[in-house]
Each structure stands twice: as C-alpha cells, then as structure tokens.
PDB file of C-alpha atoms and ligand atoms in Angstrom:
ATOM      1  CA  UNK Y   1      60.105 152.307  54.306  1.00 83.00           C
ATOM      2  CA  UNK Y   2      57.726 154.877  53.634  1.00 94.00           C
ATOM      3  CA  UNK Y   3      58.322 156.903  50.551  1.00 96.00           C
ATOM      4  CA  UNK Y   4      59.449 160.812  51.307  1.00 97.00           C
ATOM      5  CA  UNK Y   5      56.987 163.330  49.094  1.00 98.00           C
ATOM      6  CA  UNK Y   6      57.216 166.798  48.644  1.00 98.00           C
ATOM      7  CA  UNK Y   7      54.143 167.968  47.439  1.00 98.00           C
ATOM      8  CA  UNK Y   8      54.276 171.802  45.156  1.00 98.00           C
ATOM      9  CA  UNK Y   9      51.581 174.106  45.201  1.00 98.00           C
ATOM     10  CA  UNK Y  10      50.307 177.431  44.227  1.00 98.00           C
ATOM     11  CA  UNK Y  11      46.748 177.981  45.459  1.00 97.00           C
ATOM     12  CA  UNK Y  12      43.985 176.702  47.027  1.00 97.00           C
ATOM     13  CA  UNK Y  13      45.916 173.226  47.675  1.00 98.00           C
ATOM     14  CA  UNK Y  14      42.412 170.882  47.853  1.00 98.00           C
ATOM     15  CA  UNK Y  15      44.674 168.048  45.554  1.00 98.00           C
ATOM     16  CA  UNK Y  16      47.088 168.682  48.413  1.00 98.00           C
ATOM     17  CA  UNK Y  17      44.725 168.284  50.940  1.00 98.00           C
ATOM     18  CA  UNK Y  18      43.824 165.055  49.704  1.00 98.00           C
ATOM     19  CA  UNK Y  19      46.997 163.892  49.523  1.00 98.00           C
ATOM     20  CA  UNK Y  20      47.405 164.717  53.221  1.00 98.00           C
ATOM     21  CA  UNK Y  21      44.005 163.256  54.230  1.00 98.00           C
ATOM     22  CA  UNK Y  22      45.031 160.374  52.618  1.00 98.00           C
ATOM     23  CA  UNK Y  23      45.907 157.853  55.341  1.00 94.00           C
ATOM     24  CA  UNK Y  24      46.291 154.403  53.408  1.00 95.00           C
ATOM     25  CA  UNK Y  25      49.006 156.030  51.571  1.00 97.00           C
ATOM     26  CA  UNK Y  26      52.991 154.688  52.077  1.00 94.00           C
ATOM     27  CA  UNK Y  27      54.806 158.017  51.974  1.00 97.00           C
ATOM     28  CA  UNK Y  28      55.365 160.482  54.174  1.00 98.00           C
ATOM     29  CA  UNK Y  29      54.503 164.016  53.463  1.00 98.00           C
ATOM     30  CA  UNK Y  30      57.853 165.748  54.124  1.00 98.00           C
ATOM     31  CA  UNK Y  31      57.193 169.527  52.581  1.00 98.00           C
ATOM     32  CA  UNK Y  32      54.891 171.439  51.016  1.00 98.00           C
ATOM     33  CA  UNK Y  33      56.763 173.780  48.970  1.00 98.00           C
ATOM     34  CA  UNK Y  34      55.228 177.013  47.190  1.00 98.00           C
ATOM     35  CA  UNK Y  35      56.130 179.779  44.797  1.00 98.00           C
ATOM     36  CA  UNK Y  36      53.288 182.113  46.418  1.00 98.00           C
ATOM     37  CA  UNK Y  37      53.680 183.310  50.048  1.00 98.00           C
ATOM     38  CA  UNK Y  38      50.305 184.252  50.749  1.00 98.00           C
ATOM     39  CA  UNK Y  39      48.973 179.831  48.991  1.00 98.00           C
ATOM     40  CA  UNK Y  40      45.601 178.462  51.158  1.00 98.00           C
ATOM     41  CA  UNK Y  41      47.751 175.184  51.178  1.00 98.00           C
ATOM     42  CA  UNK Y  42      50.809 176.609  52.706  1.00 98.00           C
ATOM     43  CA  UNK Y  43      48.100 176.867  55.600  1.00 98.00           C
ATOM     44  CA  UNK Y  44      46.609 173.325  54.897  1.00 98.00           C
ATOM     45  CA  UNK Y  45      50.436 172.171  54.907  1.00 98.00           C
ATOM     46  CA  UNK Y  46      50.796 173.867  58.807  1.00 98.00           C
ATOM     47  CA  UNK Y  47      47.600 172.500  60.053  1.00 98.00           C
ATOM     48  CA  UNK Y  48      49.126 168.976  59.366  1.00 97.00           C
ATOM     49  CA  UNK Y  49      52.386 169.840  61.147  1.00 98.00           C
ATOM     50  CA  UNK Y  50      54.235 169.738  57.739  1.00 98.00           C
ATOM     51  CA  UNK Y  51      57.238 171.808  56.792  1.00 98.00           C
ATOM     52  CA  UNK Y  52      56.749 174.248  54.349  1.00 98.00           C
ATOM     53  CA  UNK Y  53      59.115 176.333  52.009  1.00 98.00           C
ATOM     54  CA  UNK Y  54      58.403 179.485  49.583  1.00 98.00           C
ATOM     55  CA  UNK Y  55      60.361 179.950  46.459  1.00 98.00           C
ATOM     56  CA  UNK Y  56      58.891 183.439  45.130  1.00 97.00           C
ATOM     57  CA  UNK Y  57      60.260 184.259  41.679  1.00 96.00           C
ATOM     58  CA  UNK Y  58      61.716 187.367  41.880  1.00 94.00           C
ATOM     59  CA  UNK Y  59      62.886 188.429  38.093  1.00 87.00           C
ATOM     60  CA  UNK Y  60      66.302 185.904  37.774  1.00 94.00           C
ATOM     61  CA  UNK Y  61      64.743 182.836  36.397  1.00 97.00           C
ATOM     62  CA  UNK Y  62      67.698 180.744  36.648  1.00 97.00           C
ATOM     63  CA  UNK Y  63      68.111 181.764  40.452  1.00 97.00           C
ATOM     64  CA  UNK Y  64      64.637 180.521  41.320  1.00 98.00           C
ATOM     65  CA  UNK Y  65      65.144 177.636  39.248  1.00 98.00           C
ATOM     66  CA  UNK Y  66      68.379 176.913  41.413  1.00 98.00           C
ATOM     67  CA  UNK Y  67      66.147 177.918  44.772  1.00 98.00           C
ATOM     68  CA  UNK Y  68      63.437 175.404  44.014  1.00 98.00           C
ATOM     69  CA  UNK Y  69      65.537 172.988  43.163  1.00 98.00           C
ATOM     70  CA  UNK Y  70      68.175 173.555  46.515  1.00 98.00           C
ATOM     71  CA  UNK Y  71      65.198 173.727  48.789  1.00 98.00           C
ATOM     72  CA  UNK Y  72      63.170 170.506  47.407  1.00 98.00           C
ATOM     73  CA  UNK Y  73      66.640 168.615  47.626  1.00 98.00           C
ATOM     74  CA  UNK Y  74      66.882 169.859  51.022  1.00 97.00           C
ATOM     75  CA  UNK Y  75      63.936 166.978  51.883  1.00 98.00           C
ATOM     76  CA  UNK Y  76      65.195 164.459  50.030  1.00 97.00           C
ATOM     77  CA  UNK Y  77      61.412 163.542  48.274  1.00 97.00           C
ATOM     78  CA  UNK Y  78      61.848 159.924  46.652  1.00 96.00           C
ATOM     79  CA  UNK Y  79      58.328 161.665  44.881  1.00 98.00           C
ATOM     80  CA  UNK Y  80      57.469 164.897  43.657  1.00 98.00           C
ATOM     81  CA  UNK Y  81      53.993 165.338  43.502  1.00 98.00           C
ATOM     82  CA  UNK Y  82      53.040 169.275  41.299  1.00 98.00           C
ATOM     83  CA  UNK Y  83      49.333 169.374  42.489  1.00 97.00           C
ATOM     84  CA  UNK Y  84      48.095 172.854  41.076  1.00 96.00           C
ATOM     85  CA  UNK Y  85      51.998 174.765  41.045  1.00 97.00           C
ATOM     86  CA  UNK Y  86      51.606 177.173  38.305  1.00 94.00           C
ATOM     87  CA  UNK Y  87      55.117 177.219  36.928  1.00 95.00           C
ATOM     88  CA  UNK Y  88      56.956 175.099  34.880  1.00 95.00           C
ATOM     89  CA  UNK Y  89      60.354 172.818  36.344  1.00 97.00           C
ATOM     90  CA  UNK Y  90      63.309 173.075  34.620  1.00 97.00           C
ATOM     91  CA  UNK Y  91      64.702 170.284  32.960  1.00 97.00           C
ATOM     92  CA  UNK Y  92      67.736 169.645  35.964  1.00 97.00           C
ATOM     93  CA  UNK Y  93      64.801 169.477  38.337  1.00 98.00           C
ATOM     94  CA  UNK Y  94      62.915 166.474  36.507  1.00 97.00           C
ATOM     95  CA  UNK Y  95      65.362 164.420  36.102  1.00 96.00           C
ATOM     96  CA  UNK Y  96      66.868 164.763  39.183  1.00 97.00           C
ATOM     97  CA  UNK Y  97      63.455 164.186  41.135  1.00 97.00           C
ATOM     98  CA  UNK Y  98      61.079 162.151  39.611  1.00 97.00           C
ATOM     99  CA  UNK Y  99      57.784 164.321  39.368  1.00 98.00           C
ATOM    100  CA  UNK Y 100      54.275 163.861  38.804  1.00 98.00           C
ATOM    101  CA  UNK Y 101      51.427 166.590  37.746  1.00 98.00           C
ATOM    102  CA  UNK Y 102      47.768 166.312  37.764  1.00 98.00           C
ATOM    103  CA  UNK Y 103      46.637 168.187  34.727  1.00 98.00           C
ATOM    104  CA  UNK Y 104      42.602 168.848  34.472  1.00 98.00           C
ATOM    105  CA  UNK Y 105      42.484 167.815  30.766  1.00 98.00           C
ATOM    106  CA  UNK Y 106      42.626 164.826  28.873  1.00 98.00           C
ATOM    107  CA  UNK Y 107      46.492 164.962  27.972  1.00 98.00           C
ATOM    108  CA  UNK Y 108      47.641 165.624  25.288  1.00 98.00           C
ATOM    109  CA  UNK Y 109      43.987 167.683  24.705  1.00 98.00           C
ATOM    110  CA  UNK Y 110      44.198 171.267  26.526  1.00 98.00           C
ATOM    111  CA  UNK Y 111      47.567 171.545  27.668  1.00 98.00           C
ATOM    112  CA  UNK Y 112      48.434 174.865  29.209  1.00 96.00           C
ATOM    113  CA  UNK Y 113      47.451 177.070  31.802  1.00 95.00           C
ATOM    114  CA  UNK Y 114      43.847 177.165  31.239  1.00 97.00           C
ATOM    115  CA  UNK Y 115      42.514 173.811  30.289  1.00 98.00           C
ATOM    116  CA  UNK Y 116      39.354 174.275  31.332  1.00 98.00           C
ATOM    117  CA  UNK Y 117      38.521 177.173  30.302  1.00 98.00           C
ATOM    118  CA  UNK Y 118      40.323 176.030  26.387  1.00 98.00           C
ATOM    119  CA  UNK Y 119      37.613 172.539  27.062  1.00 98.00           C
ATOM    120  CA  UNK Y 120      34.879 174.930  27.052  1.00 98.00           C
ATOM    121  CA  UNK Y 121      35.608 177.159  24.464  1.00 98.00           C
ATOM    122  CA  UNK Y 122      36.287 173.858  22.171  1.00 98.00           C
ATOM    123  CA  UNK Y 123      32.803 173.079  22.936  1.00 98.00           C
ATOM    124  CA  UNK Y 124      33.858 169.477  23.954  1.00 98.00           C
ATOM    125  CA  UNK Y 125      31.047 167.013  25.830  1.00 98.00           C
ATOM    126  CA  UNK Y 126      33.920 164.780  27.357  1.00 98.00           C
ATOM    127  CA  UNK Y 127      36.889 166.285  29.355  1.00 98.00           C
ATOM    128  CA  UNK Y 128      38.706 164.791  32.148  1.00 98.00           C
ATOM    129  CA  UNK Y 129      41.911 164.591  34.093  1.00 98.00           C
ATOM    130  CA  UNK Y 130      45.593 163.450  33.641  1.00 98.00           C
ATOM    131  CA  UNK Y 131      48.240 162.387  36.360  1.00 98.00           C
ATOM    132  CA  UNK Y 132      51.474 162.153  34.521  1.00 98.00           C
ATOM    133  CA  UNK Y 133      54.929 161.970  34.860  1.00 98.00           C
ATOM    134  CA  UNK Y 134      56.716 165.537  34.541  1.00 98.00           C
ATOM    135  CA  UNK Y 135      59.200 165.951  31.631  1.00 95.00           C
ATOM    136  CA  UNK Y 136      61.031 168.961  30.161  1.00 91.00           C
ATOM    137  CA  UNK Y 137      58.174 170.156  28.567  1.00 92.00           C
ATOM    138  CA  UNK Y 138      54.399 171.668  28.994  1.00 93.00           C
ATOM    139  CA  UNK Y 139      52.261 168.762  30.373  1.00 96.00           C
ATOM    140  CA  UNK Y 140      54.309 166.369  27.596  1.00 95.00           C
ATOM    141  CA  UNK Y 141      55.402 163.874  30.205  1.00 96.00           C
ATOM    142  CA  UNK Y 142      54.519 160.377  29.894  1.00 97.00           C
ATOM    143  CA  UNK Y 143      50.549 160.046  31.009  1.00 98.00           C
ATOM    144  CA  UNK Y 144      49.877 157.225  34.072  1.00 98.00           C
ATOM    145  CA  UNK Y 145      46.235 157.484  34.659  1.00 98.00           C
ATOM    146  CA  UNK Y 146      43.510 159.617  33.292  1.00 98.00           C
ATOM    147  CA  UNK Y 147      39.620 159.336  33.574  1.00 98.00           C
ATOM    148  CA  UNK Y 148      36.928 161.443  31.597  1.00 98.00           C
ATOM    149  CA  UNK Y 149      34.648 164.130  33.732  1.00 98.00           C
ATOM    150  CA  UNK Y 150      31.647 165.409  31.484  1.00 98.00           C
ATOM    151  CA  UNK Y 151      30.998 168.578  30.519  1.00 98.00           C
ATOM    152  CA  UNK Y 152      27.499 169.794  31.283  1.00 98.00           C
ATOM    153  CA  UNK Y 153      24.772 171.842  29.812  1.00 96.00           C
ATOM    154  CA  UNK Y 154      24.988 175.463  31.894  1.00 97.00           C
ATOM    155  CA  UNK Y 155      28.564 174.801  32.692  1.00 98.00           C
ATOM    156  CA  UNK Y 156      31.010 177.862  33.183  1.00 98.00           C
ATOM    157  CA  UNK Y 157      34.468 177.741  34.156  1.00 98.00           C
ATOM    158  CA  UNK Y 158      34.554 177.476  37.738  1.00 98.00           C
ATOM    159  CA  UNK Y 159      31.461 174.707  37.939  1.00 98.00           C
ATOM    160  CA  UNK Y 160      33.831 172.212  35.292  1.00 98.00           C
ATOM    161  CA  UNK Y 161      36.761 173.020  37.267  1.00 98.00           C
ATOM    162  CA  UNK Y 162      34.742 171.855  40.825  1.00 98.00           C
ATOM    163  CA  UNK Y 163      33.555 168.804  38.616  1.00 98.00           C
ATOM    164  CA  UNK Y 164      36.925 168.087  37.388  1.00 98.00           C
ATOM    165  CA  UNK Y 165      38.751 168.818  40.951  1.00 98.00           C
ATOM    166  CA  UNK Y 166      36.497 166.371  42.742  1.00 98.00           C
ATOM    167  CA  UNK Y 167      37.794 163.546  40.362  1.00 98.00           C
ATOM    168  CA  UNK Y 168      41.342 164.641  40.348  1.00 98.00           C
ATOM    169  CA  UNK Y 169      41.676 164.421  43.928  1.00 98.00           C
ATOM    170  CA  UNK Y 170      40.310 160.140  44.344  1.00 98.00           C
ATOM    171  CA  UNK Y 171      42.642 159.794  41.167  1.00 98.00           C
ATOM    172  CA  UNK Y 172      46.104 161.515  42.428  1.00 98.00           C
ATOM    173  CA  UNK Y 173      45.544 159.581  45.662  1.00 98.00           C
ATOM    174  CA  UNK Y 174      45.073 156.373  43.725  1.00 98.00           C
ATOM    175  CA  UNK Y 175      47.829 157.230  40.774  1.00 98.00           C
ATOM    176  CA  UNK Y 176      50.181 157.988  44.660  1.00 98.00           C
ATOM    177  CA  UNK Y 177      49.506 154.389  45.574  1.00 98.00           C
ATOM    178  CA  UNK Y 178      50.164 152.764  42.260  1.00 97.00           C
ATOM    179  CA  UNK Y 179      53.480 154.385  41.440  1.00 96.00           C
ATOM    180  CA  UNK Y 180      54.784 154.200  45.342  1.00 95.00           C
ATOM    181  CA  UNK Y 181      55.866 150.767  44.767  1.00 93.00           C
ATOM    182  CA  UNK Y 182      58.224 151.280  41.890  1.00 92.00           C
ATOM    183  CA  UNK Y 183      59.892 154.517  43.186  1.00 91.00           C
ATOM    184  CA  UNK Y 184      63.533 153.840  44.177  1.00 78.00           C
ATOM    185  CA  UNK Y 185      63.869 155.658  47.686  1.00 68.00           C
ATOM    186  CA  UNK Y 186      66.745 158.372  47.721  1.00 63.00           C
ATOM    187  CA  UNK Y 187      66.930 157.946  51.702  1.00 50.00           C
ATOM    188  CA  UNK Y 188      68.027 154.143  51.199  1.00 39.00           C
TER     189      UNK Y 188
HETATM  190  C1  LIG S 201      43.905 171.429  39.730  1.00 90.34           C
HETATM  191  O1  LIG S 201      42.779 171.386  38.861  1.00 90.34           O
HETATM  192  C2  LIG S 201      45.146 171.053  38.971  1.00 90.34           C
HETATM  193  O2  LIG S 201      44.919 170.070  37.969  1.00 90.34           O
HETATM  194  C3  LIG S 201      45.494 172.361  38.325  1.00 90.34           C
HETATM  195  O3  LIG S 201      45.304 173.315  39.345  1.00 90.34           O
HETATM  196  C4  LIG S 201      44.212 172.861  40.168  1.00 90.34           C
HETATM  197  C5  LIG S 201      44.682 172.936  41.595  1.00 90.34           C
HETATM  198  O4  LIG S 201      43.570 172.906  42.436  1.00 90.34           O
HETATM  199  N1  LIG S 201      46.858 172.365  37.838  1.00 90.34           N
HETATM  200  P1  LIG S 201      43.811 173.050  44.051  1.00 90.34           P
HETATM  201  O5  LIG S 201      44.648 174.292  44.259  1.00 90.34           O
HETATM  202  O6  LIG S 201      44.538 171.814  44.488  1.00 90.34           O
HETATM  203  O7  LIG S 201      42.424 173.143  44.623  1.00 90.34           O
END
C-alpha cells in the first residue's frame, strides 16, 4: 500500500517538486497544503493534478493552528513532509502526524529562519543540509540524514542557497524512501 503524503509549503516549492517528480517513490502525493495563497508550488501542486489547501494565518494563532491541523487530517497523510513551510507546527500537530523538515543547515548548526544567510555570516567553509523528524521545537527534532554542501569563495546568499537546494532535493527524495518502510499507514 502506498504511503499517503501531504507535502507543506510556502514558496517556490522546488523540494516539492522533487518530491512529485519523484517516480520510484511508494507514497502517494495526496495534498499540497500552504499557508500563502499566492505559493509557486500551490501551482506545481495543480500541474500534477494534486489537491491543494491554504491555511492563511489571519491574527488567532490557535485557530490556524486548529485549521492546519483539521485540513491536513482531512487527507489522512501516513507522512508529513515540511519542504520550505515557513511556520512552526504546534506540538498536537507532531505528534499526531509524524513530520519531517528539510532544514538547509547542518542541524543543530544554524537553526532558524535564515540558515544560510547565519552560515555566511559565521564565516563557515562547510555547511550542508538536514532532513529530520519534526518535534515541538525549532528544527530540534531528531536528525535522519544530513550531508555537507561547501561554502565557496564569492558566495552570497542566494548562490549557497541554489548550492544547498540542489542537494536537499536528491536527499529528501532519498531520506522519503528510507523512512517509507517504517511508517505505520493511518489508512490501514
Ligand atoms: C529549502 O532550502 C528548505 O530547506 C527551506 O526553504 C527552502 C525551500 O525551497 N526551509 P523551495 O521553496 O522548495 O525551493
């Protein structure tokens, strides 16, 4: 049985896409589900005939938290997979679904928002990428698989980021297929 995954996004959605392009995989895509209307991969998600959902915070915290967490049940995901979602899952959500995040740091170096931009500043020759399992906290979840992305001479922001981006996107794929096995599969 192919495992259900709901993929959550805020942006440009190329870890998504890979995801999607990913054919090998044994899961089914169910949803993408975003917190911003106008996301590239709510598009991606509708060029690949997948269902899509918006949760836009609107001020009440708690009610958004609820939202998310109504709408993602609403699929039934045996796998959340947080590939570039900008907010942080409240503790009912991640241990209700169990949730993975591909961080563009070596975890638990740079956690936060801005990782790559915190890499730089540190003036660090070695970075990298984390997949890891999503816990109540900021990028403190158990790690699965990480691998180191150098940083360059001339390198800015956005170049890293590129850099780091291509590698995240072979190792979410490949962290997908080695976890897959061991999920327990809500639709059983
Ligand atoms: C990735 O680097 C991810 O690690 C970070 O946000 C970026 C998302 O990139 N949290 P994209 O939107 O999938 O291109």
């Amino acid at each position: 049985m192919r495992k259900r995954v709901v993929i959550l996004a805020s942006g440009t959605g190329s870890l998504a896409q890979a995801i999607l392009d990913a054919s090998d995989l044994d899961i089914q895509v169910v949803a993408v589900v975003s917190d911003k209307a106008d996301a590239q991969v709510l598009e991606r998600a509708k060029q690949a005939n997948i269902n899509t959902s918006i949760v836009e915070l609107k001020g009440d915290r708690p009610e958004w938290d609820k939202e998310l967490f109504d709408q993602v049940k609403k699929y039934q995901p045996d796998l959340v997979v947080s590939a570039g979602f900008m907010k942080i899952l409240s503790a009912e959500f991640v241990s209700y679904f169990p949730t993975i995040n591909s961080h563009p740091a070596l975890l638990p170096e740079f956690p936060g928002a801005h990782a790559v931009r915190d890499a730089l500043a540190a003036g660090v020759t070695i970075t990298g990428t984390t997949v890891h399992w999503v816990d109540a906290g900021v990028d403190t979840g158990p790690i699965i698989t990480q691998m180191e992305v150098p940083v360059l001479p001339g390198d800015d922001e956005a170049t890293l980021h590129e850099r780091i981006k291509k590698v995240e996107r072979g190792l979410i794929v490949a962290t997908i297929a080695l976890i897959t096995p061991t999920l327990e599969s809500i639709s059983r």
